[in-house]
Coordinates of C-alpha atoms in Angstrom, one line a residue:
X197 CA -3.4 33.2 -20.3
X198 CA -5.7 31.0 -22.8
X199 CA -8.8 30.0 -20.8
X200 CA -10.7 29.3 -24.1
X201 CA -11.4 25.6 -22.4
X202 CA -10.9 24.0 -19.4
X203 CA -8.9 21.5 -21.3
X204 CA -5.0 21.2 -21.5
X205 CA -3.9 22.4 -25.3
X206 CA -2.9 19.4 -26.7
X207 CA -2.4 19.4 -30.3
X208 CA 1.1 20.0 -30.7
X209 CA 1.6 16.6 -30.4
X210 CA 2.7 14.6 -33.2
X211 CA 4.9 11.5 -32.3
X212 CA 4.4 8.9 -29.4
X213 CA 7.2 10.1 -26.7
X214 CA 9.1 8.0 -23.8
X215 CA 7.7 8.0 -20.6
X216 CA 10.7 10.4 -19.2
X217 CA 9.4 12.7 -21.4
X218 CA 5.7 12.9 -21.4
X219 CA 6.5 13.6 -17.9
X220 CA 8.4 16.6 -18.6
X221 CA 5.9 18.2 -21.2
X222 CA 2.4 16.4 -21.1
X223 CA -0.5 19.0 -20.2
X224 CA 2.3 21.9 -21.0
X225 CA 2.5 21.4 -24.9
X226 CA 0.8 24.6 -25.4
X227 CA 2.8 27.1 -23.2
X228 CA 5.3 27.8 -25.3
X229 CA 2.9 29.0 -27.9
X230 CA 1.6 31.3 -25.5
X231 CA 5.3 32.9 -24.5
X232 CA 4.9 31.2 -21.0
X233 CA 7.6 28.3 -19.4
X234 CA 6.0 27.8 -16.0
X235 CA 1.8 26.3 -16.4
X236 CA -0.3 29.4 -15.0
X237 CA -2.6 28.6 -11.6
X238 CA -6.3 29.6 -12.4
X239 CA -7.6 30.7 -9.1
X240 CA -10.9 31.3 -10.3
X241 CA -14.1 30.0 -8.9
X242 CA -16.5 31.5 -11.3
X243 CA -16.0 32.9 -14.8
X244 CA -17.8 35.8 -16.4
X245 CA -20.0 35.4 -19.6
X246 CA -22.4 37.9 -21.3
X247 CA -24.2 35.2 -23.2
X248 CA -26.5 33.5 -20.9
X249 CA -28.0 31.1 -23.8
X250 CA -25.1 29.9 -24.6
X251 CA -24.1 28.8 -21.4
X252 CA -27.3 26.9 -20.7
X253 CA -26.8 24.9 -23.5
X254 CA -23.1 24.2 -23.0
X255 CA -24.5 23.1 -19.2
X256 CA -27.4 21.0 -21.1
X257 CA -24.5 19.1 -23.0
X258 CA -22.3 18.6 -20.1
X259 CA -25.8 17.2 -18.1
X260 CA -26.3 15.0 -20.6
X261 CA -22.7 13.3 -21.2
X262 CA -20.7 14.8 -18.7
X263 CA -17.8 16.2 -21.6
X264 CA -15.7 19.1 -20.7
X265 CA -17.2 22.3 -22.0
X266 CA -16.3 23.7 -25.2
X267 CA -15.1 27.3 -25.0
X268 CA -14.5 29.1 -21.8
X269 CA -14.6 27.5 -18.2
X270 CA -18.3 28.1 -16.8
X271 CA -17.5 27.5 -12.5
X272 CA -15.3 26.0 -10.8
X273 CA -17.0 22.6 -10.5
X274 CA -17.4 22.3 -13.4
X275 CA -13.9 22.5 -14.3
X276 CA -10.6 24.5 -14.3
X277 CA -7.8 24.9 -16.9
X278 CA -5.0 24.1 -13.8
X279 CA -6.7 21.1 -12.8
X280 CA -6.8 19.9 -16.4
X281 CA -3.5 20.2 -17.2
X282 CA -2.6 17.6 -14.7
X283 CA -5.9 15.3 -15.9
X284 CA -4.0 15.6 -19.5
X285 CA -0.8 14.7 -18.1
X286 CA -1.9 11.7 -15.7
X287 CA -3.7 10.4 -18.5
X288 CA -1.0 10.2 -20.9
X289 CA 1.2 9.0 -18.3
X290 CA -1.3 6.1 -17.6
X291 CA -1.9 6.0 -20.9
X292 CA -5.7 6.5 -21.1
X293 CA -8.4 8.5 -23.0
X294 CA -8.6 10.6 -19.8
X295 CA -8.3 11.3 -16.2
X296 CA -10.5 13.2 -13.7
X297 CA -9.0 14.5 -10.1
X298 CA -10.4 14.6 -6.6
X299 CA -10.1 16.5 -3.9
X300 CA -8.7 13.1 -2.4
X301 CA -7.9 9.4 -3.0
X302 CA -10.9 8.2 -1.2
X303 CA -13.3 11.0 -3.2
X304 CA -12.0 9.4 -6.5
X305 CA -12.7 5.8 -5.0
X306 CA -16.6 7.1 -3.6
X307 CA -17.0 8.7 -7.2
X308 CA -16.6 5.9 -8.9
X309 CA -18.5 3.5 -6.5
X310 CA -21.1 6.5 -6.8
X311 CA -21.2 6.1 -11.1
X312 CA -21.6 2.1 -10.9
X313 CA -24.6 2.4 -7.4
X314 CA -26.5 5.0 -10.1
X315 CA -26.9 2.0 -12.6
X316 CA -28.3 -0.2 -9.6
X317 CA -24.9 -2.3 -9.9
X318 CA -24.1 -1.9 -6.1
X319 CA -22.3 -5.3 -5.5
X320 CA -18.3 -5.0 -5.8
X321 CA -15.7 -7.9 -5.3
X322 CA -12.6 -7.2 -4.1
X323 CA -9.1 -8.5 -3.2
X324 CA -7.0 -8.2 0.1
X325 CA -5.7 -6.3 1.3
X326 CA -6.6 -3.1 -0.1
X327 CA -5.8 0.5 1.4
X328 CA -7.8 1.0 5.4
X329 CA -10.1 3.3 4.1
X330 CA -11.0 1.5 1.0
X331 CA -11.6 -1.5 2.5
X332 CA -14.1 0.2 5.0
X333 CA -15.5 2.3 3.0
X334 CA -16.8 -1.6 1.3
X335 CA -17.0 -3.2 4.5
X336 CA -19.1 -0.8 6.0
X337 CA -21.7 0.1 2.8
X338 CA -21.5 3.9 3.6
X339 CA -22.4 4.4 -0.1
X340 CA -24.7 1.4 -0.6
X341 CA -22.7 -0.8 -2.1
X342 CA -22.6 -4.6 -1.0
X343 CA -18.7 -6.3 -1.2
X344 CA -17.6 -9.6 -1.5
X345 CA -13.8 -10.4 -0.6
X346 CA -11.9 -13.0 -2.8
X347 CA -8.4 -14.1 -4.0
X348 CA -7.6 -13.1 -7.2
X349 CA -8.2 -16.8 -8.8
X350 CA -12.2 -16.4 -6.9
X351 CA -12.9 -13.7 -8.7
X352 CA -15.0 -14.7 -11.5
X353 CA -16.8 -17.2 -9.3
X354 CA -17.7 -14.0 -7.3
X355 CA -19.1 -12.0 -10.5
X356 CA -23.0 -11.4 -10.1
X357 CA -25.6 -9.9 -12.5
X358 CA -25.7 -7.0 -9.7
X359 CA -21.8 -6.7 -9.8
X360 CA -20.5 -3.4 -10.7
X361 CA -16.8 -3.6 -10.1
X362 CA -14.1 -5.3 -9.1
X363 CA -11.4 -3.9 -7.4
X364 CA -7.5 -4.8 -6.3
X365 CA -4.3 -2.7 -5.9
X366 CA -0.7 -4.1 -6.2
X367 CA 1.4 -3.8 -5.4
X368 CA -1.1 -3.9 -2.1
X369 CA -1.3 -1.7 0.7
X370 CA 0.9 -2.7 3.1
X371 CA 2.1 -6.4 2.3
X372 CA 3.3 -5.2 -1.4
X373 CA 1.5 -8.7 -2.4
X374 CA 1.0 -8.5 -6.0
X375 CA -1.8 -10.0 -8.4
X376 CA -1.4 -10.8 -12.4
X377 CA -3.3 -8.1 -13.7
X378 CA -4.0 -9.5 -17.1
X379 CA -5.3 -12.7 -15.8
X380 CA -7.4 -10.8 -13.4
X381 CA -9.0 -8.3 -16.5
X382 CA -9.5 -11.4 -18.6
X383 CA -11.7 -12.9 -15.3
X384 CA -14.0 -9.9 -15.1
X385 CA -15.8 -10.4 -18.3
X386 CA -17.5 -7.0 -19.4
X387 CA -17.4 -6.1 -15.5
X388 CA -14.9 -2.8 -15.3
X389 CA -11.4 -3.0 -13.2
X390 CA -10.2 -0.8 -10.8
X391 CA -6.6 -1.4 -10.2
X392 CA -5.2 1.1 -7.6
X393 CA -1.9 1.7 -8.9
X394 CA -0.8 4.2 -5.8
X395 CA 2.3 2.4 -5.2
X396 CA 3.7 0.8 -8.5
X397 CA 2.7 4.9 -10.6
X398 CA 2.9 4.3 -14.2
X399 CA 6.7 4.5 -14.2
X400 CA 6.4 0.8 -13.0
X401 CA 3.3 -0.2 -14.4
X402 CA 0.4 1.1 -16.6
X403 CA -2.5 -1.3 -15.6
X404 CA -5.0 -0.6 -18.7
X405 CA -2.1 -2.1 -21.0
X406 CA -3.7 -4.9 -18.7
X407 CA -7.2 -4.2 -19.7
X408 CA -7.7 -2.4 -16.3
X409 CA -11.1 0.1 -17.3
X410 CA -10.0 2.1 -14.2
X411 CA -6.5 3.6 -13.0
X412 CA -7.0 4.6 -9.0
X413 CA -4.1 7.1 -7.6
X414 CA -3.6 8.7 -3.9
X415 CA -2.3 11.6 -6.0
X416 CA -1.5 12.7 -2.8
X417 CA 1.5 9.9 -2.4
X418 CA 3.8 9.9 -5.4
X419 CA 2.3 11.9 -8.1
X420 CA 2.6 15.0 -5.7
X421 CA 5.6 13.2 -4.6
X422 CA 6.3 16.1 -1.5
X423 CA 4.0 15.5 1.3
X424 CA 2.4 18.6 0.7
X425 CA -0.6 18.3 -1.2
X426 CA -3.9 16.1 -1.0
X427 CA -5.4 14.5 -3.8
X428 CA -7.2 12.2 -5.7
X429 CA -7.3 10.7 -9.7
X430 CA -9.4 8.2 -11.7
X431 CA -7.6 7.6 -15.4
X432 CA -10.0 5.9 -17.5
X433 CA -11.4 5.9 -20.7
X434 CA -13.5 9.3 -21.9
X435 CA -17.1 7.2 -21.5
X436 CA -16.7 6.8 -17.6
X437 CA -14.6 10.1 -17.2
X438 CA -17.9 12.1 -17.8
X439 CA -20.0 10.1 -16.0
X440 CA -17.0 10.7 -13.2
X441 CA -17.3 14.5 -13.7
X442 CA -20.7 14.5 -13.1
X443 CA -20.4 12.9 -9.8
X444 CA -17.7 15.6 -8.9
X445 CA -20.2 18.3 -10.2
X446 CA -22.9 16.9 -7.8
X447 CA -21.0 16.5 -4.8
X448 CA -18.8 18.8 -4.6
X449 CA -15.6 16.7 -4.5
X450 CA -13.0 18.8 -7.0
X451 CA -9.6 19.3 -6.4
X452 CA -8.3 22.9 -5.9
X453 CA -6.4 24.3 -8.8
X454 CA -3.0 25.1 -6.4
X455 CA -3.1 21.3 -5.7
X456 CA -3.6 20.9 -9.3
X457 CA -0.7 23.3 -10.0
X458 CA 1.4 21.3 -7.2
X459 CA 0.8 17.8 -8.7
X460 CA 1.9 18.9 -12.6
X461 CA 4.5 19.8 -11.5
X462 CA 5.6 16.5 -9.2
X463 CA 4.7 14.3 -12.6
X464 CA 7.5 16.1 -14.4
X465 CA 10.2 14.5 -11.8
X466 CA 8.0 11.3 -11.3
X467 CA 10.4 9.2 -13.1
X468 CA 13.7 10.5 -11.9
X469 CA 12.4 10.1 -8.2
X470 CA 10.6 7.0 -8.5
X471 CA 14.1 4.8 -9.8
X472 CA 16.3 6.6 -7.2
X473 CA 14.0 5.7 -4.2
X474 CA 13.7 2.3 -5.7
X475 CA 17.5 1.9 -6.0
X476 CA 17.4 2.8 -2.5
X477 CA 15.3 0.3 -1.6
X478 CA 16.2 -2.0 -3.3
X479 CA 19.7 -1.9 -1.4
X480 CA 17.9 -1.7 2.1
X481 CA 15.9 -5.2 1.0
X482 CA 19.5 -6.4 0.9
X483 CA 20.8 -5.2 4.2
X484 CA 16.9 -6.2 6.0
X485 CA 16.7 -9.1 4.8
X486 CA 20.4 -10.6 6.6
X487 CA 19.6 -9.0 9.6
X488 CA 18.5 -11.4 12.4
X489 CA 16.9 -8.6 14.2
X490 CA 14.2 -9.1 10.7
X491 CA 12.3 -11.9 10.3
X492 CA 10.5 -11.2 7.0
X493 CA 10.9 -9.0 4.1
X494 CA 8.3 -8.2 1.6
X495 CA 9.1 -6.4 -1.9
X496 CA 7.6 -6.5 -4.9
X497 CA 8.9 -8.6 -8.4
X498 CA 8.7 -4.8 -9.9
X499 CA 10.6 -3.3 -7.5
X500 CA 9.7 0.3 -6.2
X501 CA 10.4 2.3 -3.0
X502 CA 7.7 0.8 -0.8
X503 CA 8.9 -2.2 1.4
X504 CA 7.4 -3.9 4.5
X505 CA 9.2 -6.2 7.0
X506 CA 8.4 -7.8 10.0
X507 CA 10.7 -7.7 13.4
X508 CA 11.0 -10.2 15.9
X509 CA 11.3 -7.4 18.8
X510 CA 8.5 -4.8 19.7
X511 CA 7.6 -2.8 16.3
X512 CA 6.7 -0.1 18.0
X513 CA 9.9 0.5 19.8
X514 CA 11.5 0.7 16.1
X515 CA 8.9 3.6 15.4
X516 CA 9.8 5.1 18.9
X517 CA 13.6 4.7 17.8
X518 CA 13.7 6.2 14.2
X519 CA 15.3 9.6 14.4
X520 CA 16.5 10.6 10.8
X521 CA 13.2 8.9 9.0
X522 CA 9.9 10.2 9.5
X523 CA 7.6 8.2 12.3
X524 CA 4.4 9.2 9.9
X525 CA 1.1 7.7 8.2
X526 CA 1.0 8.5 4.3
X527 CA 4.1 7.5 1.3
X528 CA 5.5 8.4 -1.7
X529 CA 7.5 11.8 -0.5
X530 CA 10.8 12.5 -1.3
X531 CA 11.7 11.5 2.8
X532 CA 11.4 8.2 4.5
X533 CA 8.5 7.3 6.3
X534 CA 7.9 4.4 8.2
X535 CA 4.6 3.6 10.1
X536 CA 2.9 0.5 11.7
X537 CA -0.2 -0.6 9.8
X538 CA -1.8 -2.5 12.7
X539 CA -1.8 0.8 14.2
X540 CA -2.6 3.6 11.5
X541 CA -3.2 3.0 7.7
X542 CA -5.0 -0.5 8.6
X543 CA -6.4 0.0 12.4
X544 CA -9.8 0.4 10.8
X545 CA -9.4 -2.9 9.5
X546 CA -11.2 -5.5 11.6
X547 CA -8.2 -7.6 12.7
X548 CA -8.8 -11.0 12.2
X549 CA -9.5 -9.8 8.3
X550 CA -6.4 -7.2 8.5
X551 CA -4.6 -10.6 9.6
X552 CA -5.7 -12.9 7.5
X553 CA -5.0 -10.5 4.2
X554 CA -1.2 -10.8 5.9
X555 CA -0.9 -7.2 7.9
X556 CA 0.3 -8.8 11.0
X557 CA 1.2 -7.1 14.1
X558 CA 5.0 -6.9 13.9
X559 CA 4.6 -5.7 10.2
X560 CA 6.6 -2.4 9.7
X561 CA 5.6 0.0 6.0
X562 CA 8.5 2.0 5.3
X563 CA 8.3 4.7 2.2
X564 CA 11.9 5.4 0.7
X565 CA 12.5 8.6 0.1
X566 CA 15.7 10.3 -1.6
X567 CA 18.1 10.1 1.5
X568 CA 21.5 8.6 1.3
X569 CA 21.1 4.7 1.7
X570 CA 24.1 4.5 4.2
X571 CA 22.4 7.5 6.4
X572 CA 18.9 5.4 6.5
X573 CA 20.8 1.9 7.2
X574 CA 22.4 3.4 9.9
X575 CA 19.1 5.4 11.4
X576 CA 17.5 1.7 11.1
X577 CA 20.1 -0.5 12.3
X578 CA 20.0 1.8 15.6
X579 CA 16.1 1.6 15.9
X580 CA 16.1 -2.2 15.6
X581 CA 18.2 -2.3 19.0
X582 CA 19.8 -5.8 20.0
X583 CA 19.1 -8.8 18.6
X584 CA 16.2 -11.1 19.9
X585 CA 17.2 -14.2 21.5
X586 CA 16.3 -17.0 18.9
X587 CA 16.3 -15.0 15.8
X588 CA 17.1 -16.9 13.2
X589 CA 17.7 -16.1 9.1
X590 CA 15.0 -13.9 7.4
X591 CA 13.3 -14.8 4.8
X592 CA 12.9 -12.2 1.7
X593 CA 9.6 -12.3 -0.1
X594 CA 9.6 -11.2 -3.9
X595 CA 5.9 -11.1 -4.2
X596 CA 5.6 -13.1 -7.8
X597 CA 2.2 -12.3 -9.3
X598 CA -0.3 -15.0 -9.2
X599 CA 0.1 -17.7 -12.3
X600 CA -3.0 -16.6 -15.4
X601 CA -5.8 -19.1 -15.0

């Protein structure tokens, strides 16, 4: 194998290519050059090297700028060819200058709060409702930064001179609310915006066509896309990505190059099971939402295979009652899972602000997966049990993104 640089070969490239596609072949444009099909897995932690001088100045230039070394990988902290196939291939995806992986989602989110609290801009505003974790790793300033909540239409009124970020997600974690990206970019002024794009992936949406500085993913959900590896990635432009990759260097926070391996190659069928699950779901929106056992249905204008509904019985006898779809925290794998965010993902949340973002108690967060629809109607038509008394119609909420101000 070439392990000349940690970076993905990627000059074979000539011609922009469709989505489907760049899946398929991004961060594996070299192998055939090499006679391999399959990426290799670089297991290495450390990498020998008979010329010392040389690699203290290639670690003086990453010090200073944080760019990936020229020439051959120096330590596994640093960087690792595996790894970096799937940082070409996200980024493409994404279509950014680059892309830097974590060991998990919330590492990628700490690194980047780490990057802005080292320029003394500590102060973030933010939208609900966001992922649990993320929103107490703000609440609670663990890394020093200070947060201020808003609606997207606040969020320029929230801007300070201290203000180093401003994050949303949406489709959001777990009310699939979503927010008019564009409109929220153009509000930020020069202030960066992460958009954590977990649910949509870039098959639905690319937010820096948006003018989004900062792509967040839970590689662990649909990039892996098998419930099976744990991960984290920041796609952004080559400026921040070094800065990035200096935080990882410092603390430690790098992604293993198995996990690596693993999430390569779920982007290659990305596409294919992103639009079936959504099919899917789209089709089980249908059947929730003229159920009178259902009194609310939430999915978003650009589809996708998360939806979220609220029951008029006990939601945690439907958790208790699933027995084909998974009872399980966590998204995006090629089963159905179906959780109560009350009670997992959002339990960290305090609860008047996990209510007021809209994650009520009898909300239900279900993740299609690539089942049979007829086989997961039938598994969920069983574990809603008997209509409530009083039920009336639901009502199905297509989550419109908010009007540009």
């Amino acid at each position: 194998m070439d392990t000349t640089s940690t970076r993905a070969h990627d000059g074979v490239r000539t011609a922009p290519r469709a989505l489907a596609t760049e899946a398929v072949h991004a961060g594996r444009d070299d192998l055939a050059r090499q006679g391999l099909h399959a990426p290799p897995i670089d297991l290495s932690t450390t990498y020998p090297s008979y010329d010392s001088r040389g690699e203290a100045a290639r670690i003086d230039a990453f010090a200073t700028t944080g760019a990936e070394p020229d020439g051959p990988p120096v330590y596994g902290r640093l960087g690792n060819p595996t790894v970096a196939r799937f940082e070409t291939a996200l980024a493409r995806l994404e279509g950014t200058e680059a892309a830097v992986a974590f060991a998990s989602g919330m590492a990628a989110l700490s690194a980047v709060l780490l990057v802005r609290g080292s320029m003394g801009l500590r102060h973030v505003v933010a939208v609900r409702p966001l992922y649990g974790c993320s929103d107490h790793l703000l609440t609670a300033g663990l890394l020093g930064s200070e947060v201020t909540w808003t609606d997207p239409a606040g969020v320029a009124d929230a801007l300070r001179p201290d203000t180093g970020l401003v994050i949303v997600e949406s489709p959001a974690n777990p009310t699939l609310a979503e927010v008019d990206l564009r409109a929220v970019a153009h509000a930020c002024g020069s202030v960066p915006l992460l958009v954590d794009n977990t649910f949509a992936t870039p098959v639905l949406q690319r937010p820096a066509e948006h003018g989004a500085r900062l792509v967040l993913h839970s590689a662990t959900k649909y990039l892996g896309g098998h419930g099976d590896v744990l991960a984290g990635v920041v796609a952004c432009d080559e400026e921040f990505a070094g800065r990035l990759r200096q935080v990882r260097f410092a603390t430690g926070g790098v992604l293993h190059p198995l996990a690596g391996y693993l999430l390569l190659r779920g982007l290659s069928t990305l596409p294919v099971r992103v639009r079936a699950a959504s099919a899917t779901a789209a089709e089980l929106v249908r059947r929730l939402a003229a159920d009178p056992r259902v009194a609310r249905v939430h999915y978003p204008s650009i589809g996708g295979a998360m939806v979220a509904f609220e029951v008029y019985g006990d939601p945690h006898e439907v958790i208790a009652g699933v027995r084909l779809i998974t009872p399980a925290v966590s998204l995006g794998s090629v089963d159905t899972l179906i959780q109560h965010p009350a009670s997992i993902s959002h339990r960290i949340v305090d609860a008047d602000d996990r209510r007021g973002a809209g994650v009520s108690d009898q909300l239900l967060r279900m993740s299609v997966g690539l089942e049979d629809v007829d086989d997961l109607w039938s598994d969920l038509d069983q574990a809603l049990g008997s209509p409530s008394r009083g039920a009336g119609n639901c009502v199905t909420s297509h989550n419109e993104p908010a009007p540009a101000h």
